[in-house]
């Protein structure tokens, strides 16, 4: 098992890619904190994990709230005694709203979840990882935003901010044994994306840091 005895926190784990990552990590031996703003969805993911006798618990967290982020990480350590892997999967879309039509409300909502929320989880995790001299951060982002005309303004702006944070954190904390990468996911199913996340979380990817890995089956290759 590639993640035996590791502890992973997965945000946005109530459905889709987040659920697939939580399940794959648990299958590979990780103890998983299944986090989502929708606790019922998180519990549904948890049920699938526990049905296979894997180890996890569900925790409600709204990453736009600093106290929720702190409680999430505290809960992981309280339950499992440590914390090794952070998967930032929580995110929302802007429905392709272009620059001339974007409202301040939508702009701030998208960036608060997709960018600032991710910053909060990273900021909270880093001191723990630095103390351990190891840690893995995996960010999820839509590959459509790599091709600016295929996403709305707020989505594109928030995604490029994630790319920048990924490279900055990867470089700034490399000497602390911390790796930070982003999966830009497009085409393909959730299980396939989870396989890439597993690779990045494992020791197979020790030399992969500060990278944006495009996982879209060549959709943006042209």
PDB file of C-alpha atoms in Angstrom:
ATOM      1  CA  UNK A   1       0.000   0.000   0.000  1.00  0.00           C
ATOM      2  CA  UNK A   2       1.447   3.325  -1.094  1.00  0.00           C
ATOM      3  CA  UNK A   3       0.026   5.476   1.728  1.00  0.00           C
ATOM      4  CA  UNK A   4       0.123   3.120   4.696  1.00  0.00           C
ATOM      5  CA  UNK A   5      -0.230   4.979   8.016  1.00  0.00           C
ATOM      6  CA  UNK A   6      -0.409   8.379   6.296  1.00  0.00           C
ATOM      7  CA  UNK A   7      -3.139  10.826   7.290  1.00  0.00           C
ATOM      8  CA  UNK A   8      -4.851  12.733   4.499  1.00  0.00           C
ATOM      9  CA  UNK A   9      -7.315  15.613   4.630  1.00  0.00           C
ATOM     10  CA  UNK A  10      -9.426  15.877   1.470  1.00  0.00           C
ATOM     11  CA  UNK A  11     -11.670  18.916   1.012  1.00  0.00           C
ATOM     12  CA  UNK A  12     -14.648  18.793  -1.309  1.00  0.00           C
ATOM     13  CA  UNK A  13     -14.751  15.043  -0.705  1.00  0.00           C
ATOM     14  CA  UNK A  14     -18.520  14.699  -0.739  1.00  0.00           C
ATOM     15  CA  UNK A  15     -18.728  13.846  -4.425  1.00  0.00           C
ATOM     16  CA  UNK A  16     -16.893  13.547  -7.726  1.00  0.00           C
ATOM     17  CA  UNK A  17     -13.116  13.750  -7.795  1.00  0.00           C
ATOM     18  CA  UNK A  18     -12.864  14.493  -4.077  1.00  0.00           C
ATOM     19  CA  UNK A  19     -14.805  11.355  -3.215  1.00  0.00           C
ATOM     20  CA  UNK A  20     -12.707   9.269  -5.597  1.00  0.00           C
ATOM     21  CA  UNK A  21      -9.474  10.604  -4.069  1.00  0.00           C
ATOM     22  CA  UNK A  22     -10.661   9.933  -0.515  1.00  0.00           C
ATOM     23  CA  UNK A  23     -11.609   6.377  -1.433  1.00  0.00           C
ATOM     24  CA  UNK A  24      -8.391   5.689  -3.346  1.00  0.00           C
ATOM     25  CA  UNK A  25      -6.226   7.028  -0.542  1.00  0.00           C
ATOM     26  CA  UNK A  26      -8.106   4.926   2.027  1.00  0.00           C
ATOM     27  CA  UNK A  27      -7.675   1.846  -0.147  1.00  0.00           C
ATOM     28  CA  UNK A  28      -3.942   2.524  -0.215  1.00  0.00           C
ATOM     29  CA  UNK A  29      -3.718   2.563   3.576  1.00  0.00           C
ATOM     30  CA  UNK A  30      -4.226   6.227   4.420  1.00  0.00           C
ATOM     31  CA  UNK A  31      -6.423   7.406   7.259  1.00  0.00           C
ATOM     32  CA  UNK A  32      -8.683   9.959   5.615  1.00  0.00           C
ATOM     33  CA  UNK A  33     -10.528  13.025   6.827  1.00  0.00           C
ATOM     34  CA  UNK A  34     -13.488  13.337   4.468  1.00  0.00           C
ATOM     35  CA  UNK A  35     -14.284  17.045   4.456  1.00  0.00           C
ATOM     36  CA  UNK A  36     -17.113  18.838   2.719  1.00  0.00           C
ATOM     37  CA  UNK A  37     -19.420  21.784   3.366  1.00  0.00           C
ATOM     38  CA  UNK A  38     -22.283  19.316   2.861  1.00  0.00           C
ATOM     39  CA  UNK A  39     -21.894  16.936   5.790  1.00  0.00           C
ATOM     40  CA  UNK A  40     -24.477  14.510   4.397  1.00  0.00           C
ATOM     41  CA  UNK A  41     -22.428  14.156   1.213  1.00  0.00           C
ATOM     42  CA  UNK A  42     -19.276  13.684   3.293  1.00  0.00           C
ATOM     43  CA  UNK A  43     -20.997  10.963   5.314  1.00  0.00           C
ATOM     44  CA  UNK A  44     -22.040   9.232   2.106  1.00  0.00           C
ATOM     45  CA  UNK A  45     -18.402   9.128   1.016  1.00  0.00           C
ATOM     46  CA  UNK A  46     -17.467   7.897   4.481  1.00  0.00           C
ATOM     47  CA  UNK A  47     -20.004   5.075   4.282  1.00  0.00           C
ATOM     48  CA  UNK A  48     -18.376   3.768   1.124  1.00  0.00           C
ATOM     49  CA  UNK A  49     -14.984   3.809   2.830  1.00  0.00           C
ATOM     50  CA  UNK A  50     -16.113   2.186   6.068  1.00  0.00           C
ATOM     51  CA  UNK A  51     -18.012  -0.509   4.163  1.00  0.00           C
ATOM     52  CA  UNK A  52     -14.609  -1.780   3.036  1.00  0.00           C
ATOM     53  CA  UNK A  53     -13.177  -1.576   6.568  1.00  0.00           C
ATOM     54  CA  UNK A  54     -10.900   1.320   5.632  1.00  0.00           C
ATOM     55  CA  UNK A  55     -10.252   4.132   8.116  1.00  0.00           C
ATOM     56  CA  UNK A  56     -11.793   7.596   7.849  1.00  0.00           C
ATOM     57  CA  UNK A  57     -14.125  10.097   9.460  1.00  0.00           C
ATOM     58  CA  UNK A  58     -16.315  12.878   8.080  1.00  0.00           C
ATOM     59  CA  UNK A  59     -15.991  16.529   9.044  1.00  0.00           C
ATOM     60  CA  UNK A  60     -17.989  19.526   7.882  1.00  0.00           C
ATOM     61  CA  UNK A  61     -15.885  22.534   6.884  1.00  0.00           C
ATOM     62  CA  UNK A  62     -16.515  25.715   4.925  1.00  0.00           C
ATOM     63  CA  UNK A  63     -13.053  26.747   3.737  1.00  0.00           C
ATOM     64  CA  UNK A  64     -14.175  30.366   3.384  1.00  0.00           C
ATOM     65  CA  UNK A  65     -14.267  30.471   7.201  1.00  0.00           C
ATOM     66  CA  UNK A  66     -10.911  30.584   8.971  1.00  0.00           C
ATOM     67  CA  UNK A  67     -12.293  28.907  12.092  1.00  0.00           C
ATOM     68  CA  UNK A  68     -13.647  26.015  10.030  1.00  0.00           C
ATOM     69  CA  UNK A  69     -10.239  25.435   8.458  1.00  0.00           C
ATOM     70  CA  UNK A  70      -8.524  25.474  11.844  1.00  0.00           C
ATOM     71  CA  UNK A  71     -11.089  23.070  13.301  1.00  0.00           C
ATOM     72  CA  UNK A  72     -10.661  20.753  10.312  1.00  0.00           C
ATOM     73  CA  UNK A  73      -6.917  20.385  10.770  1.00  0.00           C
ATOM     74  CA  UNK A  74      -7.277  20.179  14.548  1.00  0.00           C
ATOM     75  CA  UNK A  75      -9.817  17.373  14.109  1.00  0.00           C
ATOM     76  CA  UNK A  76      -7.433  15.426  11.883  1.00  0.00           C
ATOM     77  CA  UNK A  77      -4.682  15.584  14.487  1.00  0.00           C
ATOM     78  CA  UNK A  78      -7.077  14.865  17.360  1.00  0.00           C
ATOM     79  CA  UNK A  79      -8.377  11.725  15.641  1.00  0.00           C
ATOM     80  CA  UNK A  80      -5.189  10.388  14.097  1.00  0.00           C
ATOM     81  CA  UNK A  81      -2.343  12.071  15.969  1.00  0.00           C
ATOM     82  CA  UNK A  82      -0.708  13.550  12.890  1.00  0.00           C
ATOM     83  CA  UNK A  83      -1.351  14.940   9.407  1.00  0.00           C
ATOM     84  CA  UNK A  84       0.646  14.228   6.238  1.00  0.00           C
ATOM     85  CA  UNK A  85      -1.307  15.013   3.062  1.00  0.00           C
ATOM     86  CA  UNK A  86      -3.597  17.912   2.154  1.00  0.00           C
ATOM     87  CA  UNK A  87      -5.809  17.643  -0.922  1.00  0.00           C
ATOM     88  CA  UNK A  88      -7.483  20.925  -1.870  1.00  0.00           C
ATOM     89  CA  UNK A  89     -10.410  19.806  -3.989  1.00  0.00           C
ATOM     90  CA  UNK A  90     -13.154  22.162  -2.787  1.00  0.00           C
ATOM     91  CA  UNK A  91     -14.080  24.618  -5.532  1.00  0.00           C
ATOM     92  CA  UNK A  92     -16.927  26.215  -7.449  1.00  0.00           C
ATOM     93  CA  UNK A  93     -17.504  27.340 -11.043  1.00  0.00           C
ATOM     94  CA  UNK A  94     -18.627  30.683 -12.487  1.00  0.00           C
ATOM     95  CA  UNK A  95     -20.765  29.323 -15.352  1.00  0.00           C
ATOM     96  CA  UNK A  96     -18.586  30.924 -18.025  1.00  0.00           C
ATOM     97  CA  UNK A  97     -19.512  34.500 -17.039  1.00  0.00           C
ATOM     98  CA  UNK A  98     -17.369  36.895 -19.148  1.00  0.00           C
ATOM     99  CA  UNK A  99     -15.640  40.075 -17.979  1.00  0.00           C
ATOM    100  CA  UNK A 100     -18.371  42.465 -19.126  1.00  0.00           C
ATOM    101  CA  UNK A 101     -20.996  40.616 -17.097  1.00  0.00           C
ATOM    102  CA  UNK A 102     -19.151  39.615 -13.932  1.00  0.00           C
ATOM    103  CA  UNK A 103     -20.550  41.034 -10.698  1.00  0.00           C
ATOM    104  CA  UNK A 104     -18.507  41.894  -7.639  1.00  0.00           C
ATOM    105  CA  UNK A 105     -20.515  39.343  -5.677  1.00  0.00           C
ATOM    106  CA  UNK A 106     -19.727  36.476  -8.054  1.00  0.00           C
ATOM    107  CA  UNK A 107     -16.081  37.543  -8.415  1.00  0.00           C
ATOM    108  CA  UNK A 108     -15.513  37.564  -4.654  1.00  0.00           C
ATOM    109  CA  UNK A 109     -17.436  34.328  -4.151  1.00  0.00           C
ATOM    110  CA  UNK A 110     -15.353  32.424  -6.712  1.00  0.00           C
ATOM    111  CA  UNK A 111     -12.024  33.738  -5.438  1.00  0.00           C
ATOM    112  CA  UNK A 112     -12.982  33.311  -1.791  1.00  0.00           C
ATOM    113  CA  UNK A 113     -13.575  29.594  -2.310  1.00  0.00           C
ATOM    114  CA  UNK A 114     -11.127  28.680  -5.066  1.00  0.00           C
ATOM    115  CA  UNK A 115      -8.178  30.862  -4.079  1.00  0.00           C
ATOM    116  CA  UNK A 116      -8.465  32.315  -0.584  1.00  0.00           C
ATOM    117  CA  UNK A 117      -9.965  29.138   0.845  1.00  0.00           C
ATOM    118  CA  UNK A 118      -7.097  27.128  -0.585  1.00  0.00           C
ATOM    119  CA  UNK A 119      -4.615  29.616   0.839  1.00  0.00           C
ATOM    120  CA  UNK A 120      -6.188  29.137   4.268  1.00  0.00           C
ATOM    121  CA  UNK A 121      -5.834  25.363   4.233  1.00  0.00           C
ATOM    122  CA  UNK A 122      -2.243  25.586   2.989  1.00  0.00           C
ATOM    123  CA  UNK A 123      -1.367  28.233   5.572  1.00  0.00           C
ATOM    124  CA  UNK A 124      -2.780  26.081   8.359  1.00  0.00           C
ATOM    125  CA  UNK A 125      -1.065  22.898   7.184  1.00  0.00           C
ATOM    126  CA  UNK A 126       2.412  24.306   6.608  1.00  0.00           C
ATOM    127  CA  UNK A 127       3.531  24.752  10.258  1.00  0.00           C
ATOM    128  CA  UNK A 128       2.580  21.123  10.933  1.00  0.00           C
ATOM    129  CA  UNK A 129       4.439  19.881   7.874  1.00  0.00           C
ATOM    130  CA  UNK A 130       7.464  22.050   8.687  1.00  0.00           C
ATOM    131  CA  UNK A 131       7.669  20.561  12.168  1.00  0.00           C
ATOM    132  CA  UNK A 132       7.548  17.055  10.669  1.00  0.00           C
ATOM    133  CA  UNK A 133       9.982  18.003   7.882  1.00  0.00           C
ATOM    134  CA  UNK A 134       7.629  16.408   5.390  1.00  0.00           C
ATOM    135  CA  UNK A 135       4.228  16.965   3.855  1.00  0.00           C
ATOM    136  CA  UNK A 136       2.337  16.821   0.586  1.00  0.00           C
ATOM    137  CA  UNK A 137      -0.099  19.388  -0.798  1.00  0.00           C
ATOM    138  CA  UNK A 138      -2.186  18.534  -3.855  1.00  0.00           C
ATOM    139  CA  UNK A 139      -4.379  21.223  -5.377  1.00  0.00           C
ATOM    140  CA  UNK A 140      -7.137  20.538  -7.884  1.00  0.00           C
ATOM    141  CA  UNK A 141      -8.045  23.006 -10.633  1.00  0.00           C
ATOM    142  CA  UNK A 142     -10.044  22.928 -13.888  1.00  0.00           C
ATOM    143  CA  UNK A 143      -7.891  22.411 -16.969  1.00  0.00           C
ATOM    144  CA  UNK A 144     -10.310  24.543 -19.012  1.00  0.00           C
ATOM    145  CA  UNK A 145      -8.876  27.633 -17.333  1.00  0.00           C
ATOM    146  CA  UNK A 146      -5.509  26.906 -18.936  1.00  0.00           C
ATOM    147  CA  UNK A 147      -7.158  27.908 -22.201  1.00  0.00           C
ATOM    148  CA  UNK A 148      -8.541  31.261 -21.138  1.00  0.00           C
ATOM    149  CA  UNK A 149     -11.405  31.336 -23.644  1.00  0.00           C
ATOM    150  CA  UNK A 150     -12.820  28.082 -22.235  1.00  0.00           C
ATOM    151  CA  UNK A 151     -13.705  29.382 -18.790  1.00  0.00           C
ATOM    152  CA  UNK A 152     -15.276  32.470 -17.268  1.00  0.00           C
ATOM    153  CA  UNK A 153     -13.234  35.411 -16.008  1.00  0.00           C
ATOM    154  CA  UNK A 154     -13.397  34.568 -12.305  1.00  0.00           C
ATOM    155  CA  UNK A 155     -12.639  30.890 -12.894  1.00  0.00           C
ATOM    156  CA  UNK A 156      -9.625  31.782 -15.012  1.00  0.00           C
ATOM    157  CA  UNK A 157      -8.309  34.314 -12.503  1.00  0.00           C
ATOM    158  CA  UNK A 158      -8.758  31.992  -9.533  1.00  0.00           C
ATOM    159  CA  UNK A 159      -7.151  29.062 -11.339  1.00  0.00           C
ATOM    160  CA  UNK A 160      -4.067  31.009 -12.354  1.00  0.00           C
ATOM    161  CA  UNK A 161      -3.761  32.180  -8.758  1.00  0.00           C
ATOM    162  CA  UNK A 162      -3.759  28.520  -7.706  1.00  0.00           C
ATOM    163  CA  UNK A 163      -1.014  27.785 -10.224  1.00  0.00           C
ATOM    164  CA  UNK A 164       1.046  30.643  -8.796  1.00  0.00           C
ATOM    165  CA  UNK A 165       0.527  29.505  -5.209  1.00  0.00           C
ATOM    166  CA  UNK A 166       1.522  25.985  -6.183  1.00  0.00           C
ATOM    167  CA  UNK A 167       4.831  27.074  -7.650  1.00  0.00           C
ATOM    168  CA  UNK A 168       5.533  29.516  -4.826  1.00  0.00           C
ATOM    169  CA  UNK A 169       4.827  27.028  -2.030  1.00  0.00           C
ATOM    170  CA  UNK A 170       6.646  24.240  -3.837  1.00  0.00           C
ATOM    171  CA  UNK A 171       9.776  26.357  -4.154  1.00  0.00           C
ATOM    172  CA  UNK A 172       9.652  28.150  -0.799  1.00  0.00           C
ATOM    173  CA  UNK A 173       9.212  24.974   1.267  1.00  0.00           C
ATOM    174  CA  UNK A 174      11.120  22.391  -0.748  1.00  0.00           C
ATOM    175  CA  UNK A 175      13.970  22.386   1.768  1.00  0.00           C
ATOM    176  CA  UNK A 176      11.439  21.609   4.505  1.00  0.00           C
ATOM    177  CA  UNK A 177      10.552  18.318   2.825  1.00  0.00           C
ATOM    178  CA  UNK A 178       7.227  19.682   1.577  1.00  0.00           C
ATOM    179  CA  UNK A 179       5.918  19.167  -1.952  1.00  0.00           C
ATOM    180  CA  UNK A 180       3.087  21.129  -3.558  1.00  0.00           C
ATOM    181  CA  UNK A 181       1.568  20.289  -6.950  1.00  0.00           C
ATOM    182  CA  UNK A 182      -1.637  20.962  -8.856  1.00  0.00           C
ATOM    183  CA  UNK A 183      -3.684  18.605 -11.009  1.00  0.00           C
ATOM    184  CA  UNK A 184      -5.449  20.533 -13.777  1.00  0.00           C
ATOM    185  CA  UNK A 185      -8.235  18.065 -14.432  1.00  0.00           C
ATOM    186  CA  UNK A 186     -10.447  18.085 -17.490  1.00  0.00           C
ATOM    187  CA  UNK A 187     -11.328  15.053 -19.569  1.00  0.00           C
ATOM    188  CA  UNK A 188     -11.392  11.658 -17.911  1.00  0.00           C
ATOM    189  CA  UNK A 189     -13.288  10.311 -14.946  1.00  0.00           C
ATOM    190  CA  UNK A 190     -12.863  10.882 -11.235  1.00  0.00           C
ATOM    191  CA  UNK A 191     -11.067   7.578 -10.636  1.00  0.00           C
ATOM    192  CA  UNK A 192      -8.429   8.477 -13.215  1.00  0.00           C
ATOM    193  CA  UNK A 193      -7.812  11.811 -11.500  1.00  0.00           C
ATOM    194  CA  UNK A 194      -7.572   9.980  -8.176  1.00  0.00           C
ATOM    195  CA  UNK A 195      -4.823   7.799  -9.623  1.00  0.00           C
ATOM    196  CA  UNK A 196      -2.757  10.882 -10.425  1.00  0.00           C
ATOM    197  CA  UNK A 197      -3.370  12.246  -6.936  1.00  0.00           C
ATOM    198  CA  UNK A 198      -2.192   8.944  -5.459  1.00  0.00           C
ATOM    199  CA  UNK A 199       1.029   9.167  -7.445  1.00  0.00           C
ATOM    200  CA  UNK A 200       1.667  12.733  -6.254  1.00  0.00           C
ATOM    201  CA  UNK A 201       0.929  11.793  -2.638  1.00  0.00           C
ATOM    202  CA  UNK A 202       3.255   8.798  -2.681  1.00  0.00           C
ATOM    203  CA  UNK A 203       7.015   8.478  -2.482  1.00  0.00           C
ATOM    204  CA  UNK A 204       7.008   7.687  -6.203  1.00  0.00           C
ATOM    205  CA  UNK A 205       6.710  11.451  -6.758  1.00  0.00           C
ATOM    206  CA  UNK A 206       9.496  12.657  -4.470  1.00  0.00           C
ATOM    207  CA  UNK A 207      11.074  14.652  -7.306  1.00  0.00           C
ATOM    208  CA  UNK A 208       7.800  16.204  -8.485  1.00  0.00           C
ATOM    209  CA  UNK A 209       7.290  19.609  -6.872  1.00  0.00           C
ATOM    210  CA  UNK A 210       5.819  22.951  -7.897  1.00  0.00           C
ATOM    211  CA  UNK A 211       4.234  21.432 -10.985  1.00  0.00           C
ATOM    212  CA  UNK A 212       0.893  21.856 -12.708  1.00  0.00           C
ATOM    213  CA  UNK A 213       0.019  18.457 -14.144  1.00  0.00           C
ATOM    214  CA  UNK A 214      -2.485  18.675 -16.962  1.00  0.00           C
ATOM    215  CA  UNK A 215      -4.820  15.692 -16.888  1.00  0.00           C
ATOM    216  CA  UNK A 216      -7.206  16.210 -19.783  1.00  0.00           C
ATOM    217  CA  UNK A 217      -6.372  13.446 -22.283  1.00  0.00           C
ATOM    218  CA  UNK A 218      -4.791  15.985 -24.617  1.00  0.00           C
ATOM    219  CA  UNK A 219      -7.841  18.263 -24.754  1.00  0.00           C
ATOM    220  CA  UNK A 220      -5.661  21.380 -24.632  1.00  0.00           C
ATOM    221  CA  UNK A 221      -2.794  19.962 -26.675  1.00  0.00           C
ATOM    222  CA  UNK A 222      -3.764  21.890 -29.806  1.00  0.00           C
TER     223      UNK A 222
END
